[in-house]
XYZ file of N, CA and C in Angstrom:
726
model
N -17.154 -72.676 -37.098
C -17.128 -71.216 -37.011
C -17.001 -70.628 -38.411
N -17.752 -69.571 -38.678
C -17.742 -68.944 -39.989
C -16.695 -67.840 -40.049
N -16.220 -67.543 -41.248
C -15.265 -66.451 -41.413
C -16.023 -65.144 -41.531
N -15.443 -64.068 -41.001
C -16.131 -62.780 -41.056
C -15.176 -61.616 -40.941
N -15.681 -60.396 -41.075
C -14.842 -59.199 -41.049
C -14.486 -58.780 -39.633
N -13.565 -57.820 -39.537
C -13.232 -57.220 -38.247
C -14.114 -56.006 -38.018
N -14.207 -55.631 -36.762
C -15.091 -54.536 -36.378
C -14.354 -53.212 -36.284
N -15.035 -52.161 -36.751
C -14.557 -50.799 -36.530
C -15.544 -50.116 -35.601
N -15.078 -49.645 -34.458
C -15.948 -49.069 -33.436
C -15.617 -47.603 -33.236
N -16.642 -46.756 -33.162
C -16.444 -45.340 -32.911
C -16.229 -45.071 -31.434
N -15.785 -43.864 -31.096
C -15.490 -43.523 -29.705
C -16.659 -42.851 -28.994
N -17.621 -42.300 -29.757
C -18.731 -41.591 -29.124
C -19.999 -42.434 -29.182
N -20.995 -42.045 -28.383
C -22.257 -42.777 -28.342
C -23.409 -41.796 -28.385
N -24.436 -42.123 -29.213
C -25.613 -41.274 -29.265
C -26.472 -41.499 -28.026
N -27.162 -40.456 -27.614
C -27.967 -40.556 -26.391
C -29.254 -41.343 -26.610
N -29.796 -41.306 -27.831
C -31.091 -41.940 -28.084
C -31.015 -43.441 -27.872
N -32.044 -43.974 -27.207
C -32.146 -45.416 -27.014
C -31.100 -45.962 -26.077
N -30.583 -45.138 -25.154
C -29.502 -45.586 -24.278
C -29.913 -45.539 -22.819
N -29.211 -46.369 -22.037
C -29.355 -46.360 -20.595
C -27.986 -46.021 -20.025
N -27.961 -45.579 -18.791
C -26.687 -45.237 -18.165
C -26.467 -46.151 -16.972
N -25.322 -46.830 -16.944
C -24.999 -47.722 -15.836
C -24.386 -46.922 -14.699
N -24.123 -47.599 -13.597
C -23.544 -46.926 -12.437
C -22.166 -46.362 -12.750
N -21.440 -47.002 -13.682
C -20.112 -46.531 -14.048
C -20.174 -45.355 -15.015
N -21.365 -45.004 -15.505
C -21.507 -43.866 -16.384
C -21.427 -44.196 -17.861
N -21.365 -45.474 -18.221
C -21.329 -45.846 -19.633
C -22.680 -45.551 -20.276
N -22.648 -45.074 -21.503
C -23.877 -44.913 -22.273
C -24.161 -46.228 -22.969
N -25.298 -46.819 -22.707
C -25.615 -48.135 -23.247
C -26.695 -48.019 -24.309
N -26.461 -48.688 -25.416
C -27.405 -48.661 -26.525
C -27.998 -50.056 -26.697
N -29.311 -50.174 -26.578
C -29.978 -51.457 -26.788
C -30.114 -51.733 -28.283
N -29.736 -52.933 -28.687
C -29.892 -53.348 -30.081
C -30.531 -54.735 -30.100
N -31.195 -55.026 -31.194
C -31.904 -56.297 -31.351
C -31.203 -57.139 -32.413
N -30.826 -58.340 -32.025
C -30.162 -59.297 -32.918
C -31.213 -60.257 -33.454
N -31.383 -60.264 -34.756
C -32.316 -61.189 -35.407
C -31.516 -62.350 -35.983
N -31.976 -63.562 -35.712
C -31.211 -64.740 -36.130
C -32.146 -65.895 -36.483
N -31.598 -66.872 -37.191
C -32.334 -68.102 -37.494
C -31.686 -69.263 -36.757
N -32.482 -70.284 -36.487
C -32.022 -71.483 -35.773
C -32.696 -72.666 -36.448
N -31.956 -73.364 -37.298
C -32.535 -74.402 -38.140
C -31.675 -75.664 -38.108
N -32.075 -76.648 -38.923
C -31.289 -77.885 -39.021
C -31.102 -78.541 -37.663
N -29.940 -79.162 -37.440
C -29.672 -79.811 -36.148
C -29.757 -78.858 -34.964
N -29.558 -77.556 -35.198
C -29.599 -76.580 -34.096
C -30.983 -76.479 -33.462
N -32.014 -76.972 -34.147
C -33.352 -76.903 -33.547
C -33.475 -77.810 -32.319
N -32.513 -78.716 -32.165
C -32.518 -79.593 -30.988
C -31.658 -79.043 -29.848
N -31.140 -77.830 -30.020
C -30.403 -77.170 -28.942
C -31.408 -76.523 -27.989
N -31.266 -76.788 -26.708
C -32.178 -76.199 -25.724
C -31.973 -74.691 -25.644
N -32.938 -74.012 -25.035
C -32.802 -72.560 -24.895
C -31.602 -72.204 -24.019
N -31.342 -73.005 -22.991
C -30.184 -72.757 -22.131
C -28.886 -72.877 -22.928
N -28.802 -73.914 -23.762
C -27.594 -74.087 -24.579
C -27.476 -72.999 -25.643
N -28.612 -72.536 -26.167
C -28.582 -71.427 -27.119
C -28.033 -70.171 -26.451
N -28.456 -69.925 -25.215
C -27.956 -68.771 -24.471
C -26.448 -68.864 -24.285
N -25.965 -70.051 -23.939
C -24.524 -70.252 -23.774
C -23.791 -70.054 -25.100
N -24.385 -70.566 -26.184
C -23.782 -70.439 -27.513
C -23.673 -68.971 -27.918
N -24.741 -68.209 -27.696
C -24.729 -66.786 -28.034
C -23.733 -66.028 -27.170
N -23.668 -66.372 -25.893
C -22.716 -65.706 -25.006
C -21.285 -65.939 -25.440
N -20.989 -67.183 -25.802
C -19.626 -67.517 -26.266
C -19.312 -66.763 -27.555
N -20.280 -66.731 -28.492
C -20.064 -66.043 -29.766
C -19.844 -64.547 -29.550
N -20.588 -63.947 -28.633
C -20.414 -62.520 -28.356
C -19.043 -62.236 -27.764
N -18.555 -63.123 -26.899
C -17.215 -62.943 -26.337
C -16.155 -63.030 -27.429
N -16.285 -64.040 -28.297
C -15.304 -64.223 -29.365
C -15.356 -63.089 -30.388
N -16.534 -62.512 -30.559
C -16.689 -61.441 -31.554
C -15.971 -60.159 -31.147
N -15.740 -59.985 -29.846
C -15.137 -58.764 -29.291
C -15.981 -57.520 -29.553
N -17.257 -57.714 -29.762
C -18.157 -56.564 -29.841
C -18.220 -55.889 -28.473
N -18.429 -54.575 -28.435
C -18.449 -53.856 -27.155
C -19.769 -54.055 -26.413
N -19.994 -55.278 -25.950
C -21.249 -55.601 -25.270
C -21.158 -55.252 -23.788
N -22.315 -54.987 -23.213
C -22.378 -54.627 -21.801
C -22.547 -55.869 -20.936
N -21.815 -55.907 -19.837
C -21.919 -56.992 -18.863
C -22.740 -56.519 -17.668
N -23.498 -57.433 -17.089
C -24.238 -57.107 -15.877
C -23.274 -56.874 -14.726
N -23.772 -56.252 -13.683
C -22.935 -55.946 -12.527
C -23.144 -56.980 -11.420
N -22.312 -56.912 -10.397
C -22.472 -57.821 -9.265
C -21.326 -58.801 -9.155
N -21.545 -59.870 -8.374
C -20.485 -60.841 -8.108
C -20.218 -61.766 -9.297
N -21.206 -61.916 -10.186
C -21.051 -62.816 -11.328
C -21.431 -62.091 -12.613
N -20.592 -61.165 -13.083
C -20.930 -60.420 -14.300
C -21.040 -61.336 -15.517
N -22.050 -61.100 -16.334
C -22.196 -61.851 -17.572
C -22.802 -60.933 -18.627
N -22.661 -61.341 -19.882
C -23.175 -60.518 -20.974
C -24.689 -60.399 -20.854
N -25.182 -59.177 -20.931
C -26.626 -58.953 -20.884
C -27.245 -59.437 -22.187
N -28.155 -60.397 -22.082
C -28.902 -60.910 -23.224
C -30.315 -61.205 -22.758
N -31.292 -60.854 -23.556
C -32.663 -61.234 -23.253
C -33.360 -61.624 -24.551
N -34.048 -62.748 -24.538
C -34.689 -63.293 -25.730
C -36.186 -62.997 -25.707
N -36.768 -62.838 -26.902
C -38.194 -62.513 -26.999
C -39.056 -63.676 -26.530
N -39.136 -64.726 -27.317
C -39.972 -65.879 -27.010
C -39.162 -67.133 -27.309
N -38.650 -67.805 -26.294
C -37.835 -69.007 -26.529
C -38.580 -70.060 -27.347
N -37.841 -70.713 -28.228
C -38.408 -71.778 -29.053
C -38.506 -73.075 -28.272
N -39.532 -73.864 -28.568
C -39.621 -75.202 -28.008
C -38.559 -76.079 -28.651
N -38.095 -77.065 -27.908
C -37.079 -77.978 -28.426
C -37.610 -78.698 -29.662
N -36.809 -78.729 -30.720
C -37.198 -79.404 -31.947
C -37.887 -78.510 -32.956
N -38.172 -77.261 -32.576
C -38.822 -76.312 -33.481
C -37.770 -75.386 -34.080
N -37.781 -75.262 -35.405
C -36.865 -74.346 -36.079
C -37.411 -72.920 -35.984
N -36.522 -71.950 -36.098
C -36.930 -70.549 -36.094
C -36.267 -69.812 -37.236
N -37.063 -69.160 -38.069
C -36.512 -68.432 -39.215
C -36.181 -66.985 -38.879
N -36.837 -66.456 -37.841
C -36.602 -65.043 -37.493
C -36.829 -64.857 -35.991
N -35.829 -65.236 -35.216
C -35.853 -65.105 -33.764
C -35.085 -63.846 -33.367
N -35.263 -63.410 -32.134
C -34.543 -62.197 -31.742
C -34.148 -62.207 -30.273
N -33.054 -61.502 -30.009
C -32.606 -61.251 -28.643
C -32.073 -59.830 -28.585
N -32.143 -59.239 -27.413
C -31.622 -57.884 -27.203
C -30.320 -57.942 -26.418
N -29.376 -57.113 -26.822
C -28.126 -56.922 -26.095
C -27.907 -55.419 -25.953
N -26.886 -55.029 -25.214
C -26.554 -53.614 -25.071
C -25.102 -53.389 -25.460
N -24.866 -52.319 -26.191
C -23.525 -51.969 -26.642
C -23.042 -50.731 -25.893
N -21.757 -50.703 -25.600
C -21.178 -49.592 -24.837
C -20.514 -48.553 -25.729
N -20.431 -48.806 -27.035
C -19.813 -47.863 -27.965
C -20.602 -47.843 -29.262
N -20.486 -46.746 -29.996
C -21.090 -46.680 -31.318
C -20.496 -47.763 -32.203
N -21.357 -48.486 -32.885
C -20.924 -49.648 -33.659
C -21.680 -49.695 -34.970
N -21.004 -50.043 -36.038
C -21.655 -50.282 -37.316
C -22.450 -51.581 -37.175
N -23.773 -51.492 -37.152
C -24.591 -52.662 -36.837
C -24.598 -53.695 -37.962
N -24.501 -53.254 -39.206
C -24.426 -54.208 -40.314
C -23.139 -55.022 -40.229
N -22.052 -54.337 -39.884
C -20.771 -55.007 -39.725
C -20.792 -55.920 -38.496
N -21.427 -55.455 -37.428
C -21.521 -56.254 -36.209
C -22.270 -57.552 -36.463
N -23.305 -57.504 -37.300
C -24.070 -58.712 -37.629
C -23.181 -59.745 -38.317
N -22.337 -59.294 -39.235
C -21.424 -60.211 -39.924
C -20.396 -60.801 -38.965
N -19.898 -59.975 -38.079
C -18.873 -60.418 -37.131
C -19.426 -61.456 -36.163
N -20.616 -61.189 -35.627
C -21.232 -62.140 -34.709
C -21.595 -63.432 -35.421
N -22.121 -63.316 -36.627
C -22.489 -64.503 -37.401
C -21.291 -65.419 -37.630
N -20.125 -64.825 -37.818
C -18.911 -65.607 -38.086
C -18.510 -66.480 -36.899
N -18.990 -66.165 -35.705
C -18.626 -66.919 -34.503
C -19.665 -67.981 -34.139
N -20.708 -68.108 -34.919
C -21.786 -69.044 -34.616
C -21.715 -70.288 -35.486
N -22.265 -71.411 -35.027
C -22.296 -72.618 -35.856
C -23.167 -72.416 -37.092
N -22.999 -73.307 -38.066
C -23.637 -73.135 -39.371
C -25.159 -73.011 -39.297
N -25.795 -73.708 -38.370
C -27.252 -73.729 -38.333
C -27.859 -72.625 -37.477
N -27.017 -71.743 -36.953
C -27.494 -70.537 -36.272
C -26.876 -69.349 -36.994
N -27.706 -68.534 -37.613
C -27.201 -67.445 -38.457
C -27.803 -66.105 -38.053
N -26.955 -65.099 -37.944
C -27.424 -63.735 -37.668
C -27.946 -63.137 -38.972
N -29.159 -62.641 -38.944
C -29.783 -62.053 -40.123
C -29.510 -60.555 -40.209
N -29.689 -59.859 -39.102
C -29.445 -58.423 -39.043
C -29.486 -57.964 -37.591
N -28.952 -56.784 -37.365
C -29.004 -56.159 -36.045
C -29.470 -54.717 -36.236
N -30.477 -54.312 -35.481
C -30.893 -52.912 -35.530
C -31.513 -52.516 -34.188
N -31.715 -51.223 -34.020
C -32.302 -50.731 -32.778
C -33.782 -51.110 -32.720
N -34.245 -51.629 -31.598
C -35.642 -52.079 -31.510
C -36.620 -50.918 -31.517
N -37.785 -51.174 -32.107
C -38.869 -50.189 -32.096
C -39.909 -50.515 -31.026
N -40.003 -51.808 -30.662
C -41.021 -52.268 -29.720
C -40.386 -53.134 -28.648
N -41.005 -53.170 -27.485
C -40.558 -54.078 -26.445
C -41.074 -55.484 -26.703
N -40.494 -56.458 -26.019
C -40.917 -57.841 -26.212
C -42.369 -58.065 -25.787
N -42.886 -57.184 -24.939
C -44.281 -57.334 -24.518
C -45.251 -57.028 -25.651
N -44.744 -56.538 -26.790
C -45.599 -56.276 -27.955
C -45.899 -57.553 -28.741
N -45.145 -58.621 -28.498
C -45.389 -59.880 -29.206
C -46.700 -60.489 -28.720
N -47.594 -60.813 -29.662
C -48.890 -61.397 -29.313
C -49.145 -62.721 -30.022
N -48.531 -62.891 -31.198
C -48.755 -64.098 -31.986
C -47.457 -64.539 -32.656
N -47.481 -65.755 -33.147
C -46.389 -66.259 -33.978
C -46.992 -67.030 -35.138
N -46.336 -66.971 -36.275
C -46.735 -67.799 -37.415
C -45.803 -68.993 -37.512
N -46.410 -70.141 -37.807
C -45.660 -71.384 -37.926
C -45.928 -72.028 -39.279
N -44.929 -72.729 -39.762
C -45.080 -73.580 -40.936
C -44.875 -75.015 -40.469
N -45.884 -75.852 -40.683
C -45.836 -77.240 -40.233
C -45.921 -78.154 -41.443
N -44.979 -79.058 -41.554
C -44.945 -80.023 -42.649
C -45.243 -81.406 -42.087
N -46.325 -82.039 -42.573
C -46.764 -83.343 -42.087
C -46.594 -84.392 -43.171
N -45.889 -85.470 -42.858
C -45.749 -86.584 -43.797
C -47.058 -87.360 -43.852
N -47.500 -87.702 -45.061
C -48.735 -88.470 -45.203
C -48.782 -89.135 -46.575
N -49.255 -90.380 -46.599
C -49.454 -91.058 -47.878
C -50.673 -90.493 -48.598
N -51.575 -89.897 -47.840
C -52.776 -89.278 -48.414
C -52.922 -87.855 -47.863
N -52.089 -86.943 -48.316
C -52.104 -85.584 -47.750
C -53.425 -84.846 -47.957
N -54.110 -85.115 -49.080
C -55.398 -84.446 -49.315
C -56.425 -84.877 -48.279
N -56.438 -86.182 -47.961
C -57.372 -86.684 -46.950
C -57.024 -86.114 -45.578
N -55.736 -86.006 -45.287
C -55.303 -85.429 -44.016
C -55.727 -83.966 -43.912
N -55.672 -83.259 -45.033
C -56.108 -81.853 -45.056
C -57.592 -81.743 -44.726
N -58.390 -82.670 -45.260
C -59.832 -82.670 -44.977
C -60.097 -82.948 -43.497
N -59.348 -83.897 -42.937
C -59.515 -84.234 -41.514
C -59.163 -83.026 -40.643
N -58.094 -82.348 -41.004
C -57.678 -81.170 -40.241
C -58.737 -80.074 -40.303
N -59.324 -79.904 -41.479
C -60.361 -78.884 -41.631
C -61.585 -79.244 -40.792
N -61.955 -80.532 -40.782
C -63.073 -80.985 -39.949
C -62.789 -80.724 -38.468
N -61.565 -81.034 -38.077
C -61.171 -80.859 -36.682
C -61.306 -79.403 -36.243
N -60.766 -78.496 -37.037
C -60.762 -77.088 -36.662
C -62.120 -76.413 -36.865
N -63.055 -77.113 -37.527
C -64.405 -76.577 -37.701
C -65.279 -76.830 -36.477
N -64.807 -77.653 -35.557
C -65.570 -77.944 -34.352
C -65.617 -76.713 -33.436
N -66.615 -76.700 -32.573
C -66.768 -75.576 -31.650
C -65.612 -75.511 -30.661
N -65.151 -76.662 -30.226
C -64.005 -76.747 -29.321
C -63.079 -77.853 -29.800
N -61.797 -77.681 -29.525
C -60.793 -78.713 -29.837
C -59.995 -78.933 -28.555
N -60.383 -79.948 -27.813
C -59.828 -80.181 -26.488
C -58.643 -81.152 -26.557
N -57.561 -80.772 -25.916
C -56.396 -81.652 -25.777
C -55.963 -81.633 -24.312
N -55.108 -82.570 -23.960
C -54.525 -82.573 -22.628
C -53.228 -81.782 -22.667
N -53.179 -80.726 -21.898
C -51.984 -79.887 -21.839
C -51.185 -80.247 -20.601
N -49.891 -80.519 -20.821
C -49.021 -80.937 -19.730
C -48.327 -79.714 -19.132
N -48.449 -79.552 -17.841
C -47.823 -78.433 -17.156
C -47.153 -78.861 -15.874
N -46.534 -77.895 -15.209
C -45.832 -78.188 -13.965
C -46.774 -78.672 -12.870
N -48.030 -78.245 -12.948
C -49.010 -78.639 -11.938
C -49.819 -79.856 -12.364
N -49.368 -80.525 -13.442
C -50.073 -81.712 -13.913
C -50.786 -81.469 -15.228
N -51.530 -82.464 -15.679
C -52.260 -82.387 -16.938
C -53.634 -81.757 -16.728
N -54.066 -81.010 -17.750
C -55.412 -80.448 -17.690
C -55.961 -80.297 -19.105
N -57.282 -80.319 -19.207
C -57.915 -80.142 -20.509
C -57.750 -78.693 -20.970
N -57.510 -78.557 -22.284
C -57.241 -77.224 -22.833
C -57.847 -77.136 -24.222
N -58.573 -76.072 -24.478
C -59.195 -75.848 -25.780
C -58.256 -75.009 -26.649
N -57.726 -75.630 -27.699
C -56.781 -74.919 -28.566
C -57.484 -74.063 -29.622
N -58.778 -74.267 -29.801
C -59.499 -73.595 -30.886
C -59.328 -72.067 -30.867
N -59.475 -71.391 -29.710
C -59.342 -69.927 -29.732
C -57.918 -69.437 -29.988
N -56.948 -70.327 -29.879
C -55.552 -69.915 -29.945
C -54.880 -70.199 -31.286
N -55.545 -70.970 -32.150
C -54.964 -71.340 -33.436
C -55.832 -70.818 -34.577
N -55.180 -70.287 -35.599
C -55.863 -69.891 -36.831
C -55.127 -70.515 -38.003
N -55.832 -71.343 -38.773
C -55.232 -71.927 -39.976
C -55.245 -70.880 -41.079
N -54.075 -70.522 -41.563
C -53.955 -69.485 -42.590
C -53.897 -70.059 -43.994
N -53.317 -71.249 -44.116
C -53.158 -71.849 -45.443
C -52.795 -73.309 -45.273
N -53.124 -74.109 -46.278
C -52.691 -75.505 -46.303
C -52.529 -75.943 -47.746
N -51.488 -76.724 -47.989
C -51.185 -77.233 -49.326
C -50.856 -78.713 -49.218
N -51.541 -79.527 -50.019
C -51.357 -80.977 -49.975
C -50.785 -81.467 -51.301
N -49.828 -82.384 -51.201
C -49.251 -82.969 -52.405
C -47.876 -83.543 -52.162
N -47.506 -84.518 -52.999
C -46.172 -85.120 -52.945
C -45.838 -85.691 -51.561
N -46.841 -86.328 -50.945
C -46.604 -86.985 -49.670
C -46.505 -86.060 -48.481
N -46.912 -84.795 -48.650
C -46.811 -83.822 -47.564
C -48.069 -82.965 -47.476
N -48.430 -82.627 -46.253
C -49.416 -81.582 -46.019
C -48.681 -80.440 -45.334
N -48.645 -79.284 -45.991
C -47.965 -78.118 -45.440
C -49.010 -77.134 -44.922
N -48.842 -76.750 -43.677
C -49.807 -75.882 -43.004
C -49.124 -74.588 -42.587
N -49.832 -73.491 -42.758
C -49.399 -72.217 -42.172
C -50.389 -71.893 -41.054
N -49.864 -71.683 -39.870
C -50.686 -71.550 -38.677
C -50.287 -70.321 -37.880
N -51.266 -69.589 -37.380
C -50.991 -68.492 -36.440
C -51.448 -68.934 -35.056
N -50.575 -68.730 -34.069
C -50.874 -69.186 -32.715
C -50.594 -68.086 -31.699
N -51.300 -68.138 -30.593
C -51.041 -67.208 -29.494
C -49.616 -67.383 -29.001
N -48.923 -66.268 -28.812
C -47.514 -66.328 -28.403
C -47.172 -64.998 -27.747
N -47.151 -64.978 -26.422
C -46.883 -63.728 -25.716
C -46.271 -64.025 -24.362
N -45.849 -62.961 -23.688
C -45.295 -63.124 -22.353
C -46.349 -63.594 -21.359
N -47.611 -63.348 -21.678
C -48.700 -63.791 -20.805
C -48.949 -65.288 -20.928
N -48.523 -65.870 -22.043
C -48.727 -67.295 -22.268
C -48.698 -67.630 -23.740
N -48.101 -68.757 -24.067
C -47.991 -69.199 -25.458
C -48.594 -70.587 -25.606
N -49.043 -70.882 -26.821
C -49.616 -72.189 -27.114
C -48.710 -72.896 -28.111
N -48.184 -74.032 -27.706
C -47.265 -74.789 -28.544
C -48.017 -75.385 -29.730
N -47.535 -75.179 -30.967
C -48.229 -75.734 -32.129
C -48.271 -77.259 -32.142
N -47.417 -77.899 -31.351
C -47.456 -79.364 -31.278
C -48.776 -79.859 -30.684
N -49.525 -78.970 -30.013
C -50.832 -79.362 -29.485
C -51.811 -79.678 -30.605
N -51.589 -79.104 -31.779
C -52.421 -79.458 -32.928
C -52.212 -80.915 -33.307
N -50.976 -81.393 -33.173
C -50.686 -82.798 -33.453
C -51.345 -83.696 -32.413
N -51.369 -83.233 -31.167
C -52.070 -83.972 -30.115
C -53.555 -84.071 -30.445
N -54.105 -82.995 -30.986
C -55.523 -82.996 -31.351
C -55.804 -83.981 -32.481
N -54.931 -84.048 -33.463
C -55.087 -85.017 -34.552
C -55.050 -86.446 -34.031
N -54.174 -86.674 -33.067
C -54.072 -88.011 -32.479
C -55.355 -88.373 -31.741
N -55.894 -87.434 -30.984
C -57.123 -87.694 -30.233
C -58.329 -87.827 -31.162
N -58.346 -87.052 -32.232
C -59.511 -87.007 -33.123
C -59.603 -88.232 -34.022
N -58.487 -88.611 -34.646
C -58.508 -89.723 -35.605
C -57.361 -90.701 -35.403
N -56.716 -90.635 -34.242
C -55.588 -91.523 -33.941
C -54.500 -91.429 -35.012
N -54.238 -90.208 -35.459
C -53.211 -89.969 -36.482
C -51.976 -89.368 -35.822
N -50.806 -89.888 -36.195
C -49.541 -89.385 -35.652
C -48.528 -89.201 -36.776
N -48.778 -88.284 -37.705
C -47.825 -88.080 -38.804
C -46.530 -87.449 -38.307
N -45.433 -87.805 -38.977
C -44.165 -87.142 -38.666
C -44.300 -85.670 -39.045
N -43.847 -84.805 -38.160
C -44.031 -83.364 -38.383
C -42.733 -82.609 -38.192
N -42.531 -81.600 -39.018
C -41.461 -80.623 -38.835
C -42.116 -79.260 -38.649
N -41.758 -78.603 -37.555
C -42.387 -77.330 -37.196
C -41.359 -76.207 -37.264
N -41.729 -75.131 -37.932
C -40.852 -73.966 -38.066
C -41.615 -72.707 -37.683
N -41.039 -71.930 -36.791
C -41.636 -70.619 -36.488
C -41.050 -69.606 -37.454
N -41.920 -68.963 -38.217
C -41.436 -68.076 -39.280
C -41.473 -66.598 -38.916
N -42.418 -66.191 -38.041
C -42.557 -64.765 -37.729
C -43.090 -64.584 -36.315
N -42.691 -63.482 -35.700
C -43.302 -63.009 -34.464
C -44.137 -61.786 -34.808
N -45.359 -61.728 -34.275
C -46.306 -60.690 -34.676
C -46.848 -59.927 -33.476
N -47.251 -58.685 -33.726
C -47.918 -57.879 -32.712
C -49.410 -58.241 -32.681
N -50.147 -57.614 -31.769
C -51.582 -57.892 -31.658
C -52.342 -57.491 -32.918
N -51.765 -56.576 -33.710
C -52.388 -56.139 -34.961
C -51.851 -56.902 -36.164
N -51.107 -57.982 -35.889
C -50.560 -58.878 -36.914
C -49.466 -58.235 -37.767
N -48.793 -57.228 -37.208
C -47.622 -56.665 -37.871
C -46.376 -57.392 -37.380
N -45.334 -57.397 -38.216
C -44.088 -58.021 -37.815
C -43.489 -57.303 -36.612
N -42.972 -58.078 -35.695
C -42.260 -57.525 -34.553
C -41.004 -56.823 -35.047
N -40.721 -55.645 -34.489
C -39.543 -54.877 -34.903
C -38.784 -54.375 -33.685
């Protein structure tokens, strides 16, 4: 647990950006931006939710609880990360019942989280989660010949279709990743090929960047060790999610 400041909370609440519960509380939606790196990338989304809930309780921030027989802290996440993928700028929405200094709240919440999960900032959202259309990823591939691997990757993505087997609840099916991936940059050297990739990522459906590794395996039987990091969430116009 990290050390942090105490919270100063005001008594009044602004009407803008608020909802009203049955009890008459004025609720203000805020967006928590955080990173999830290092060993924390192996924490499942369910465990991340539990971790955030515990941290919010310990923080004593004036968060809103759902109603009913099993009240719990209201939290909703934009696009859950796949297990093993780091996130540099992830977000979740919560609701506050009192006016709160959001910069101070970010420090307080961060102090209750493990070292590899860090709160970056908290502010009022400008867009709903349905505005997310893409994500940018940074992929680092180990290779004794990174320049050759870069050429193979370029050949692969130059094909008309790039078919992989996608595993789903209803079984395996062929899937063309070509329309869903855009290679933005690649750098080879020092035993690594570093790729910047934009991929489809929305509530309608997301494409896991690990499918690119599946394609490399099918294309040239290559299975390099990979570290995948999601760096940004983007709108359909490629602007940062806010």
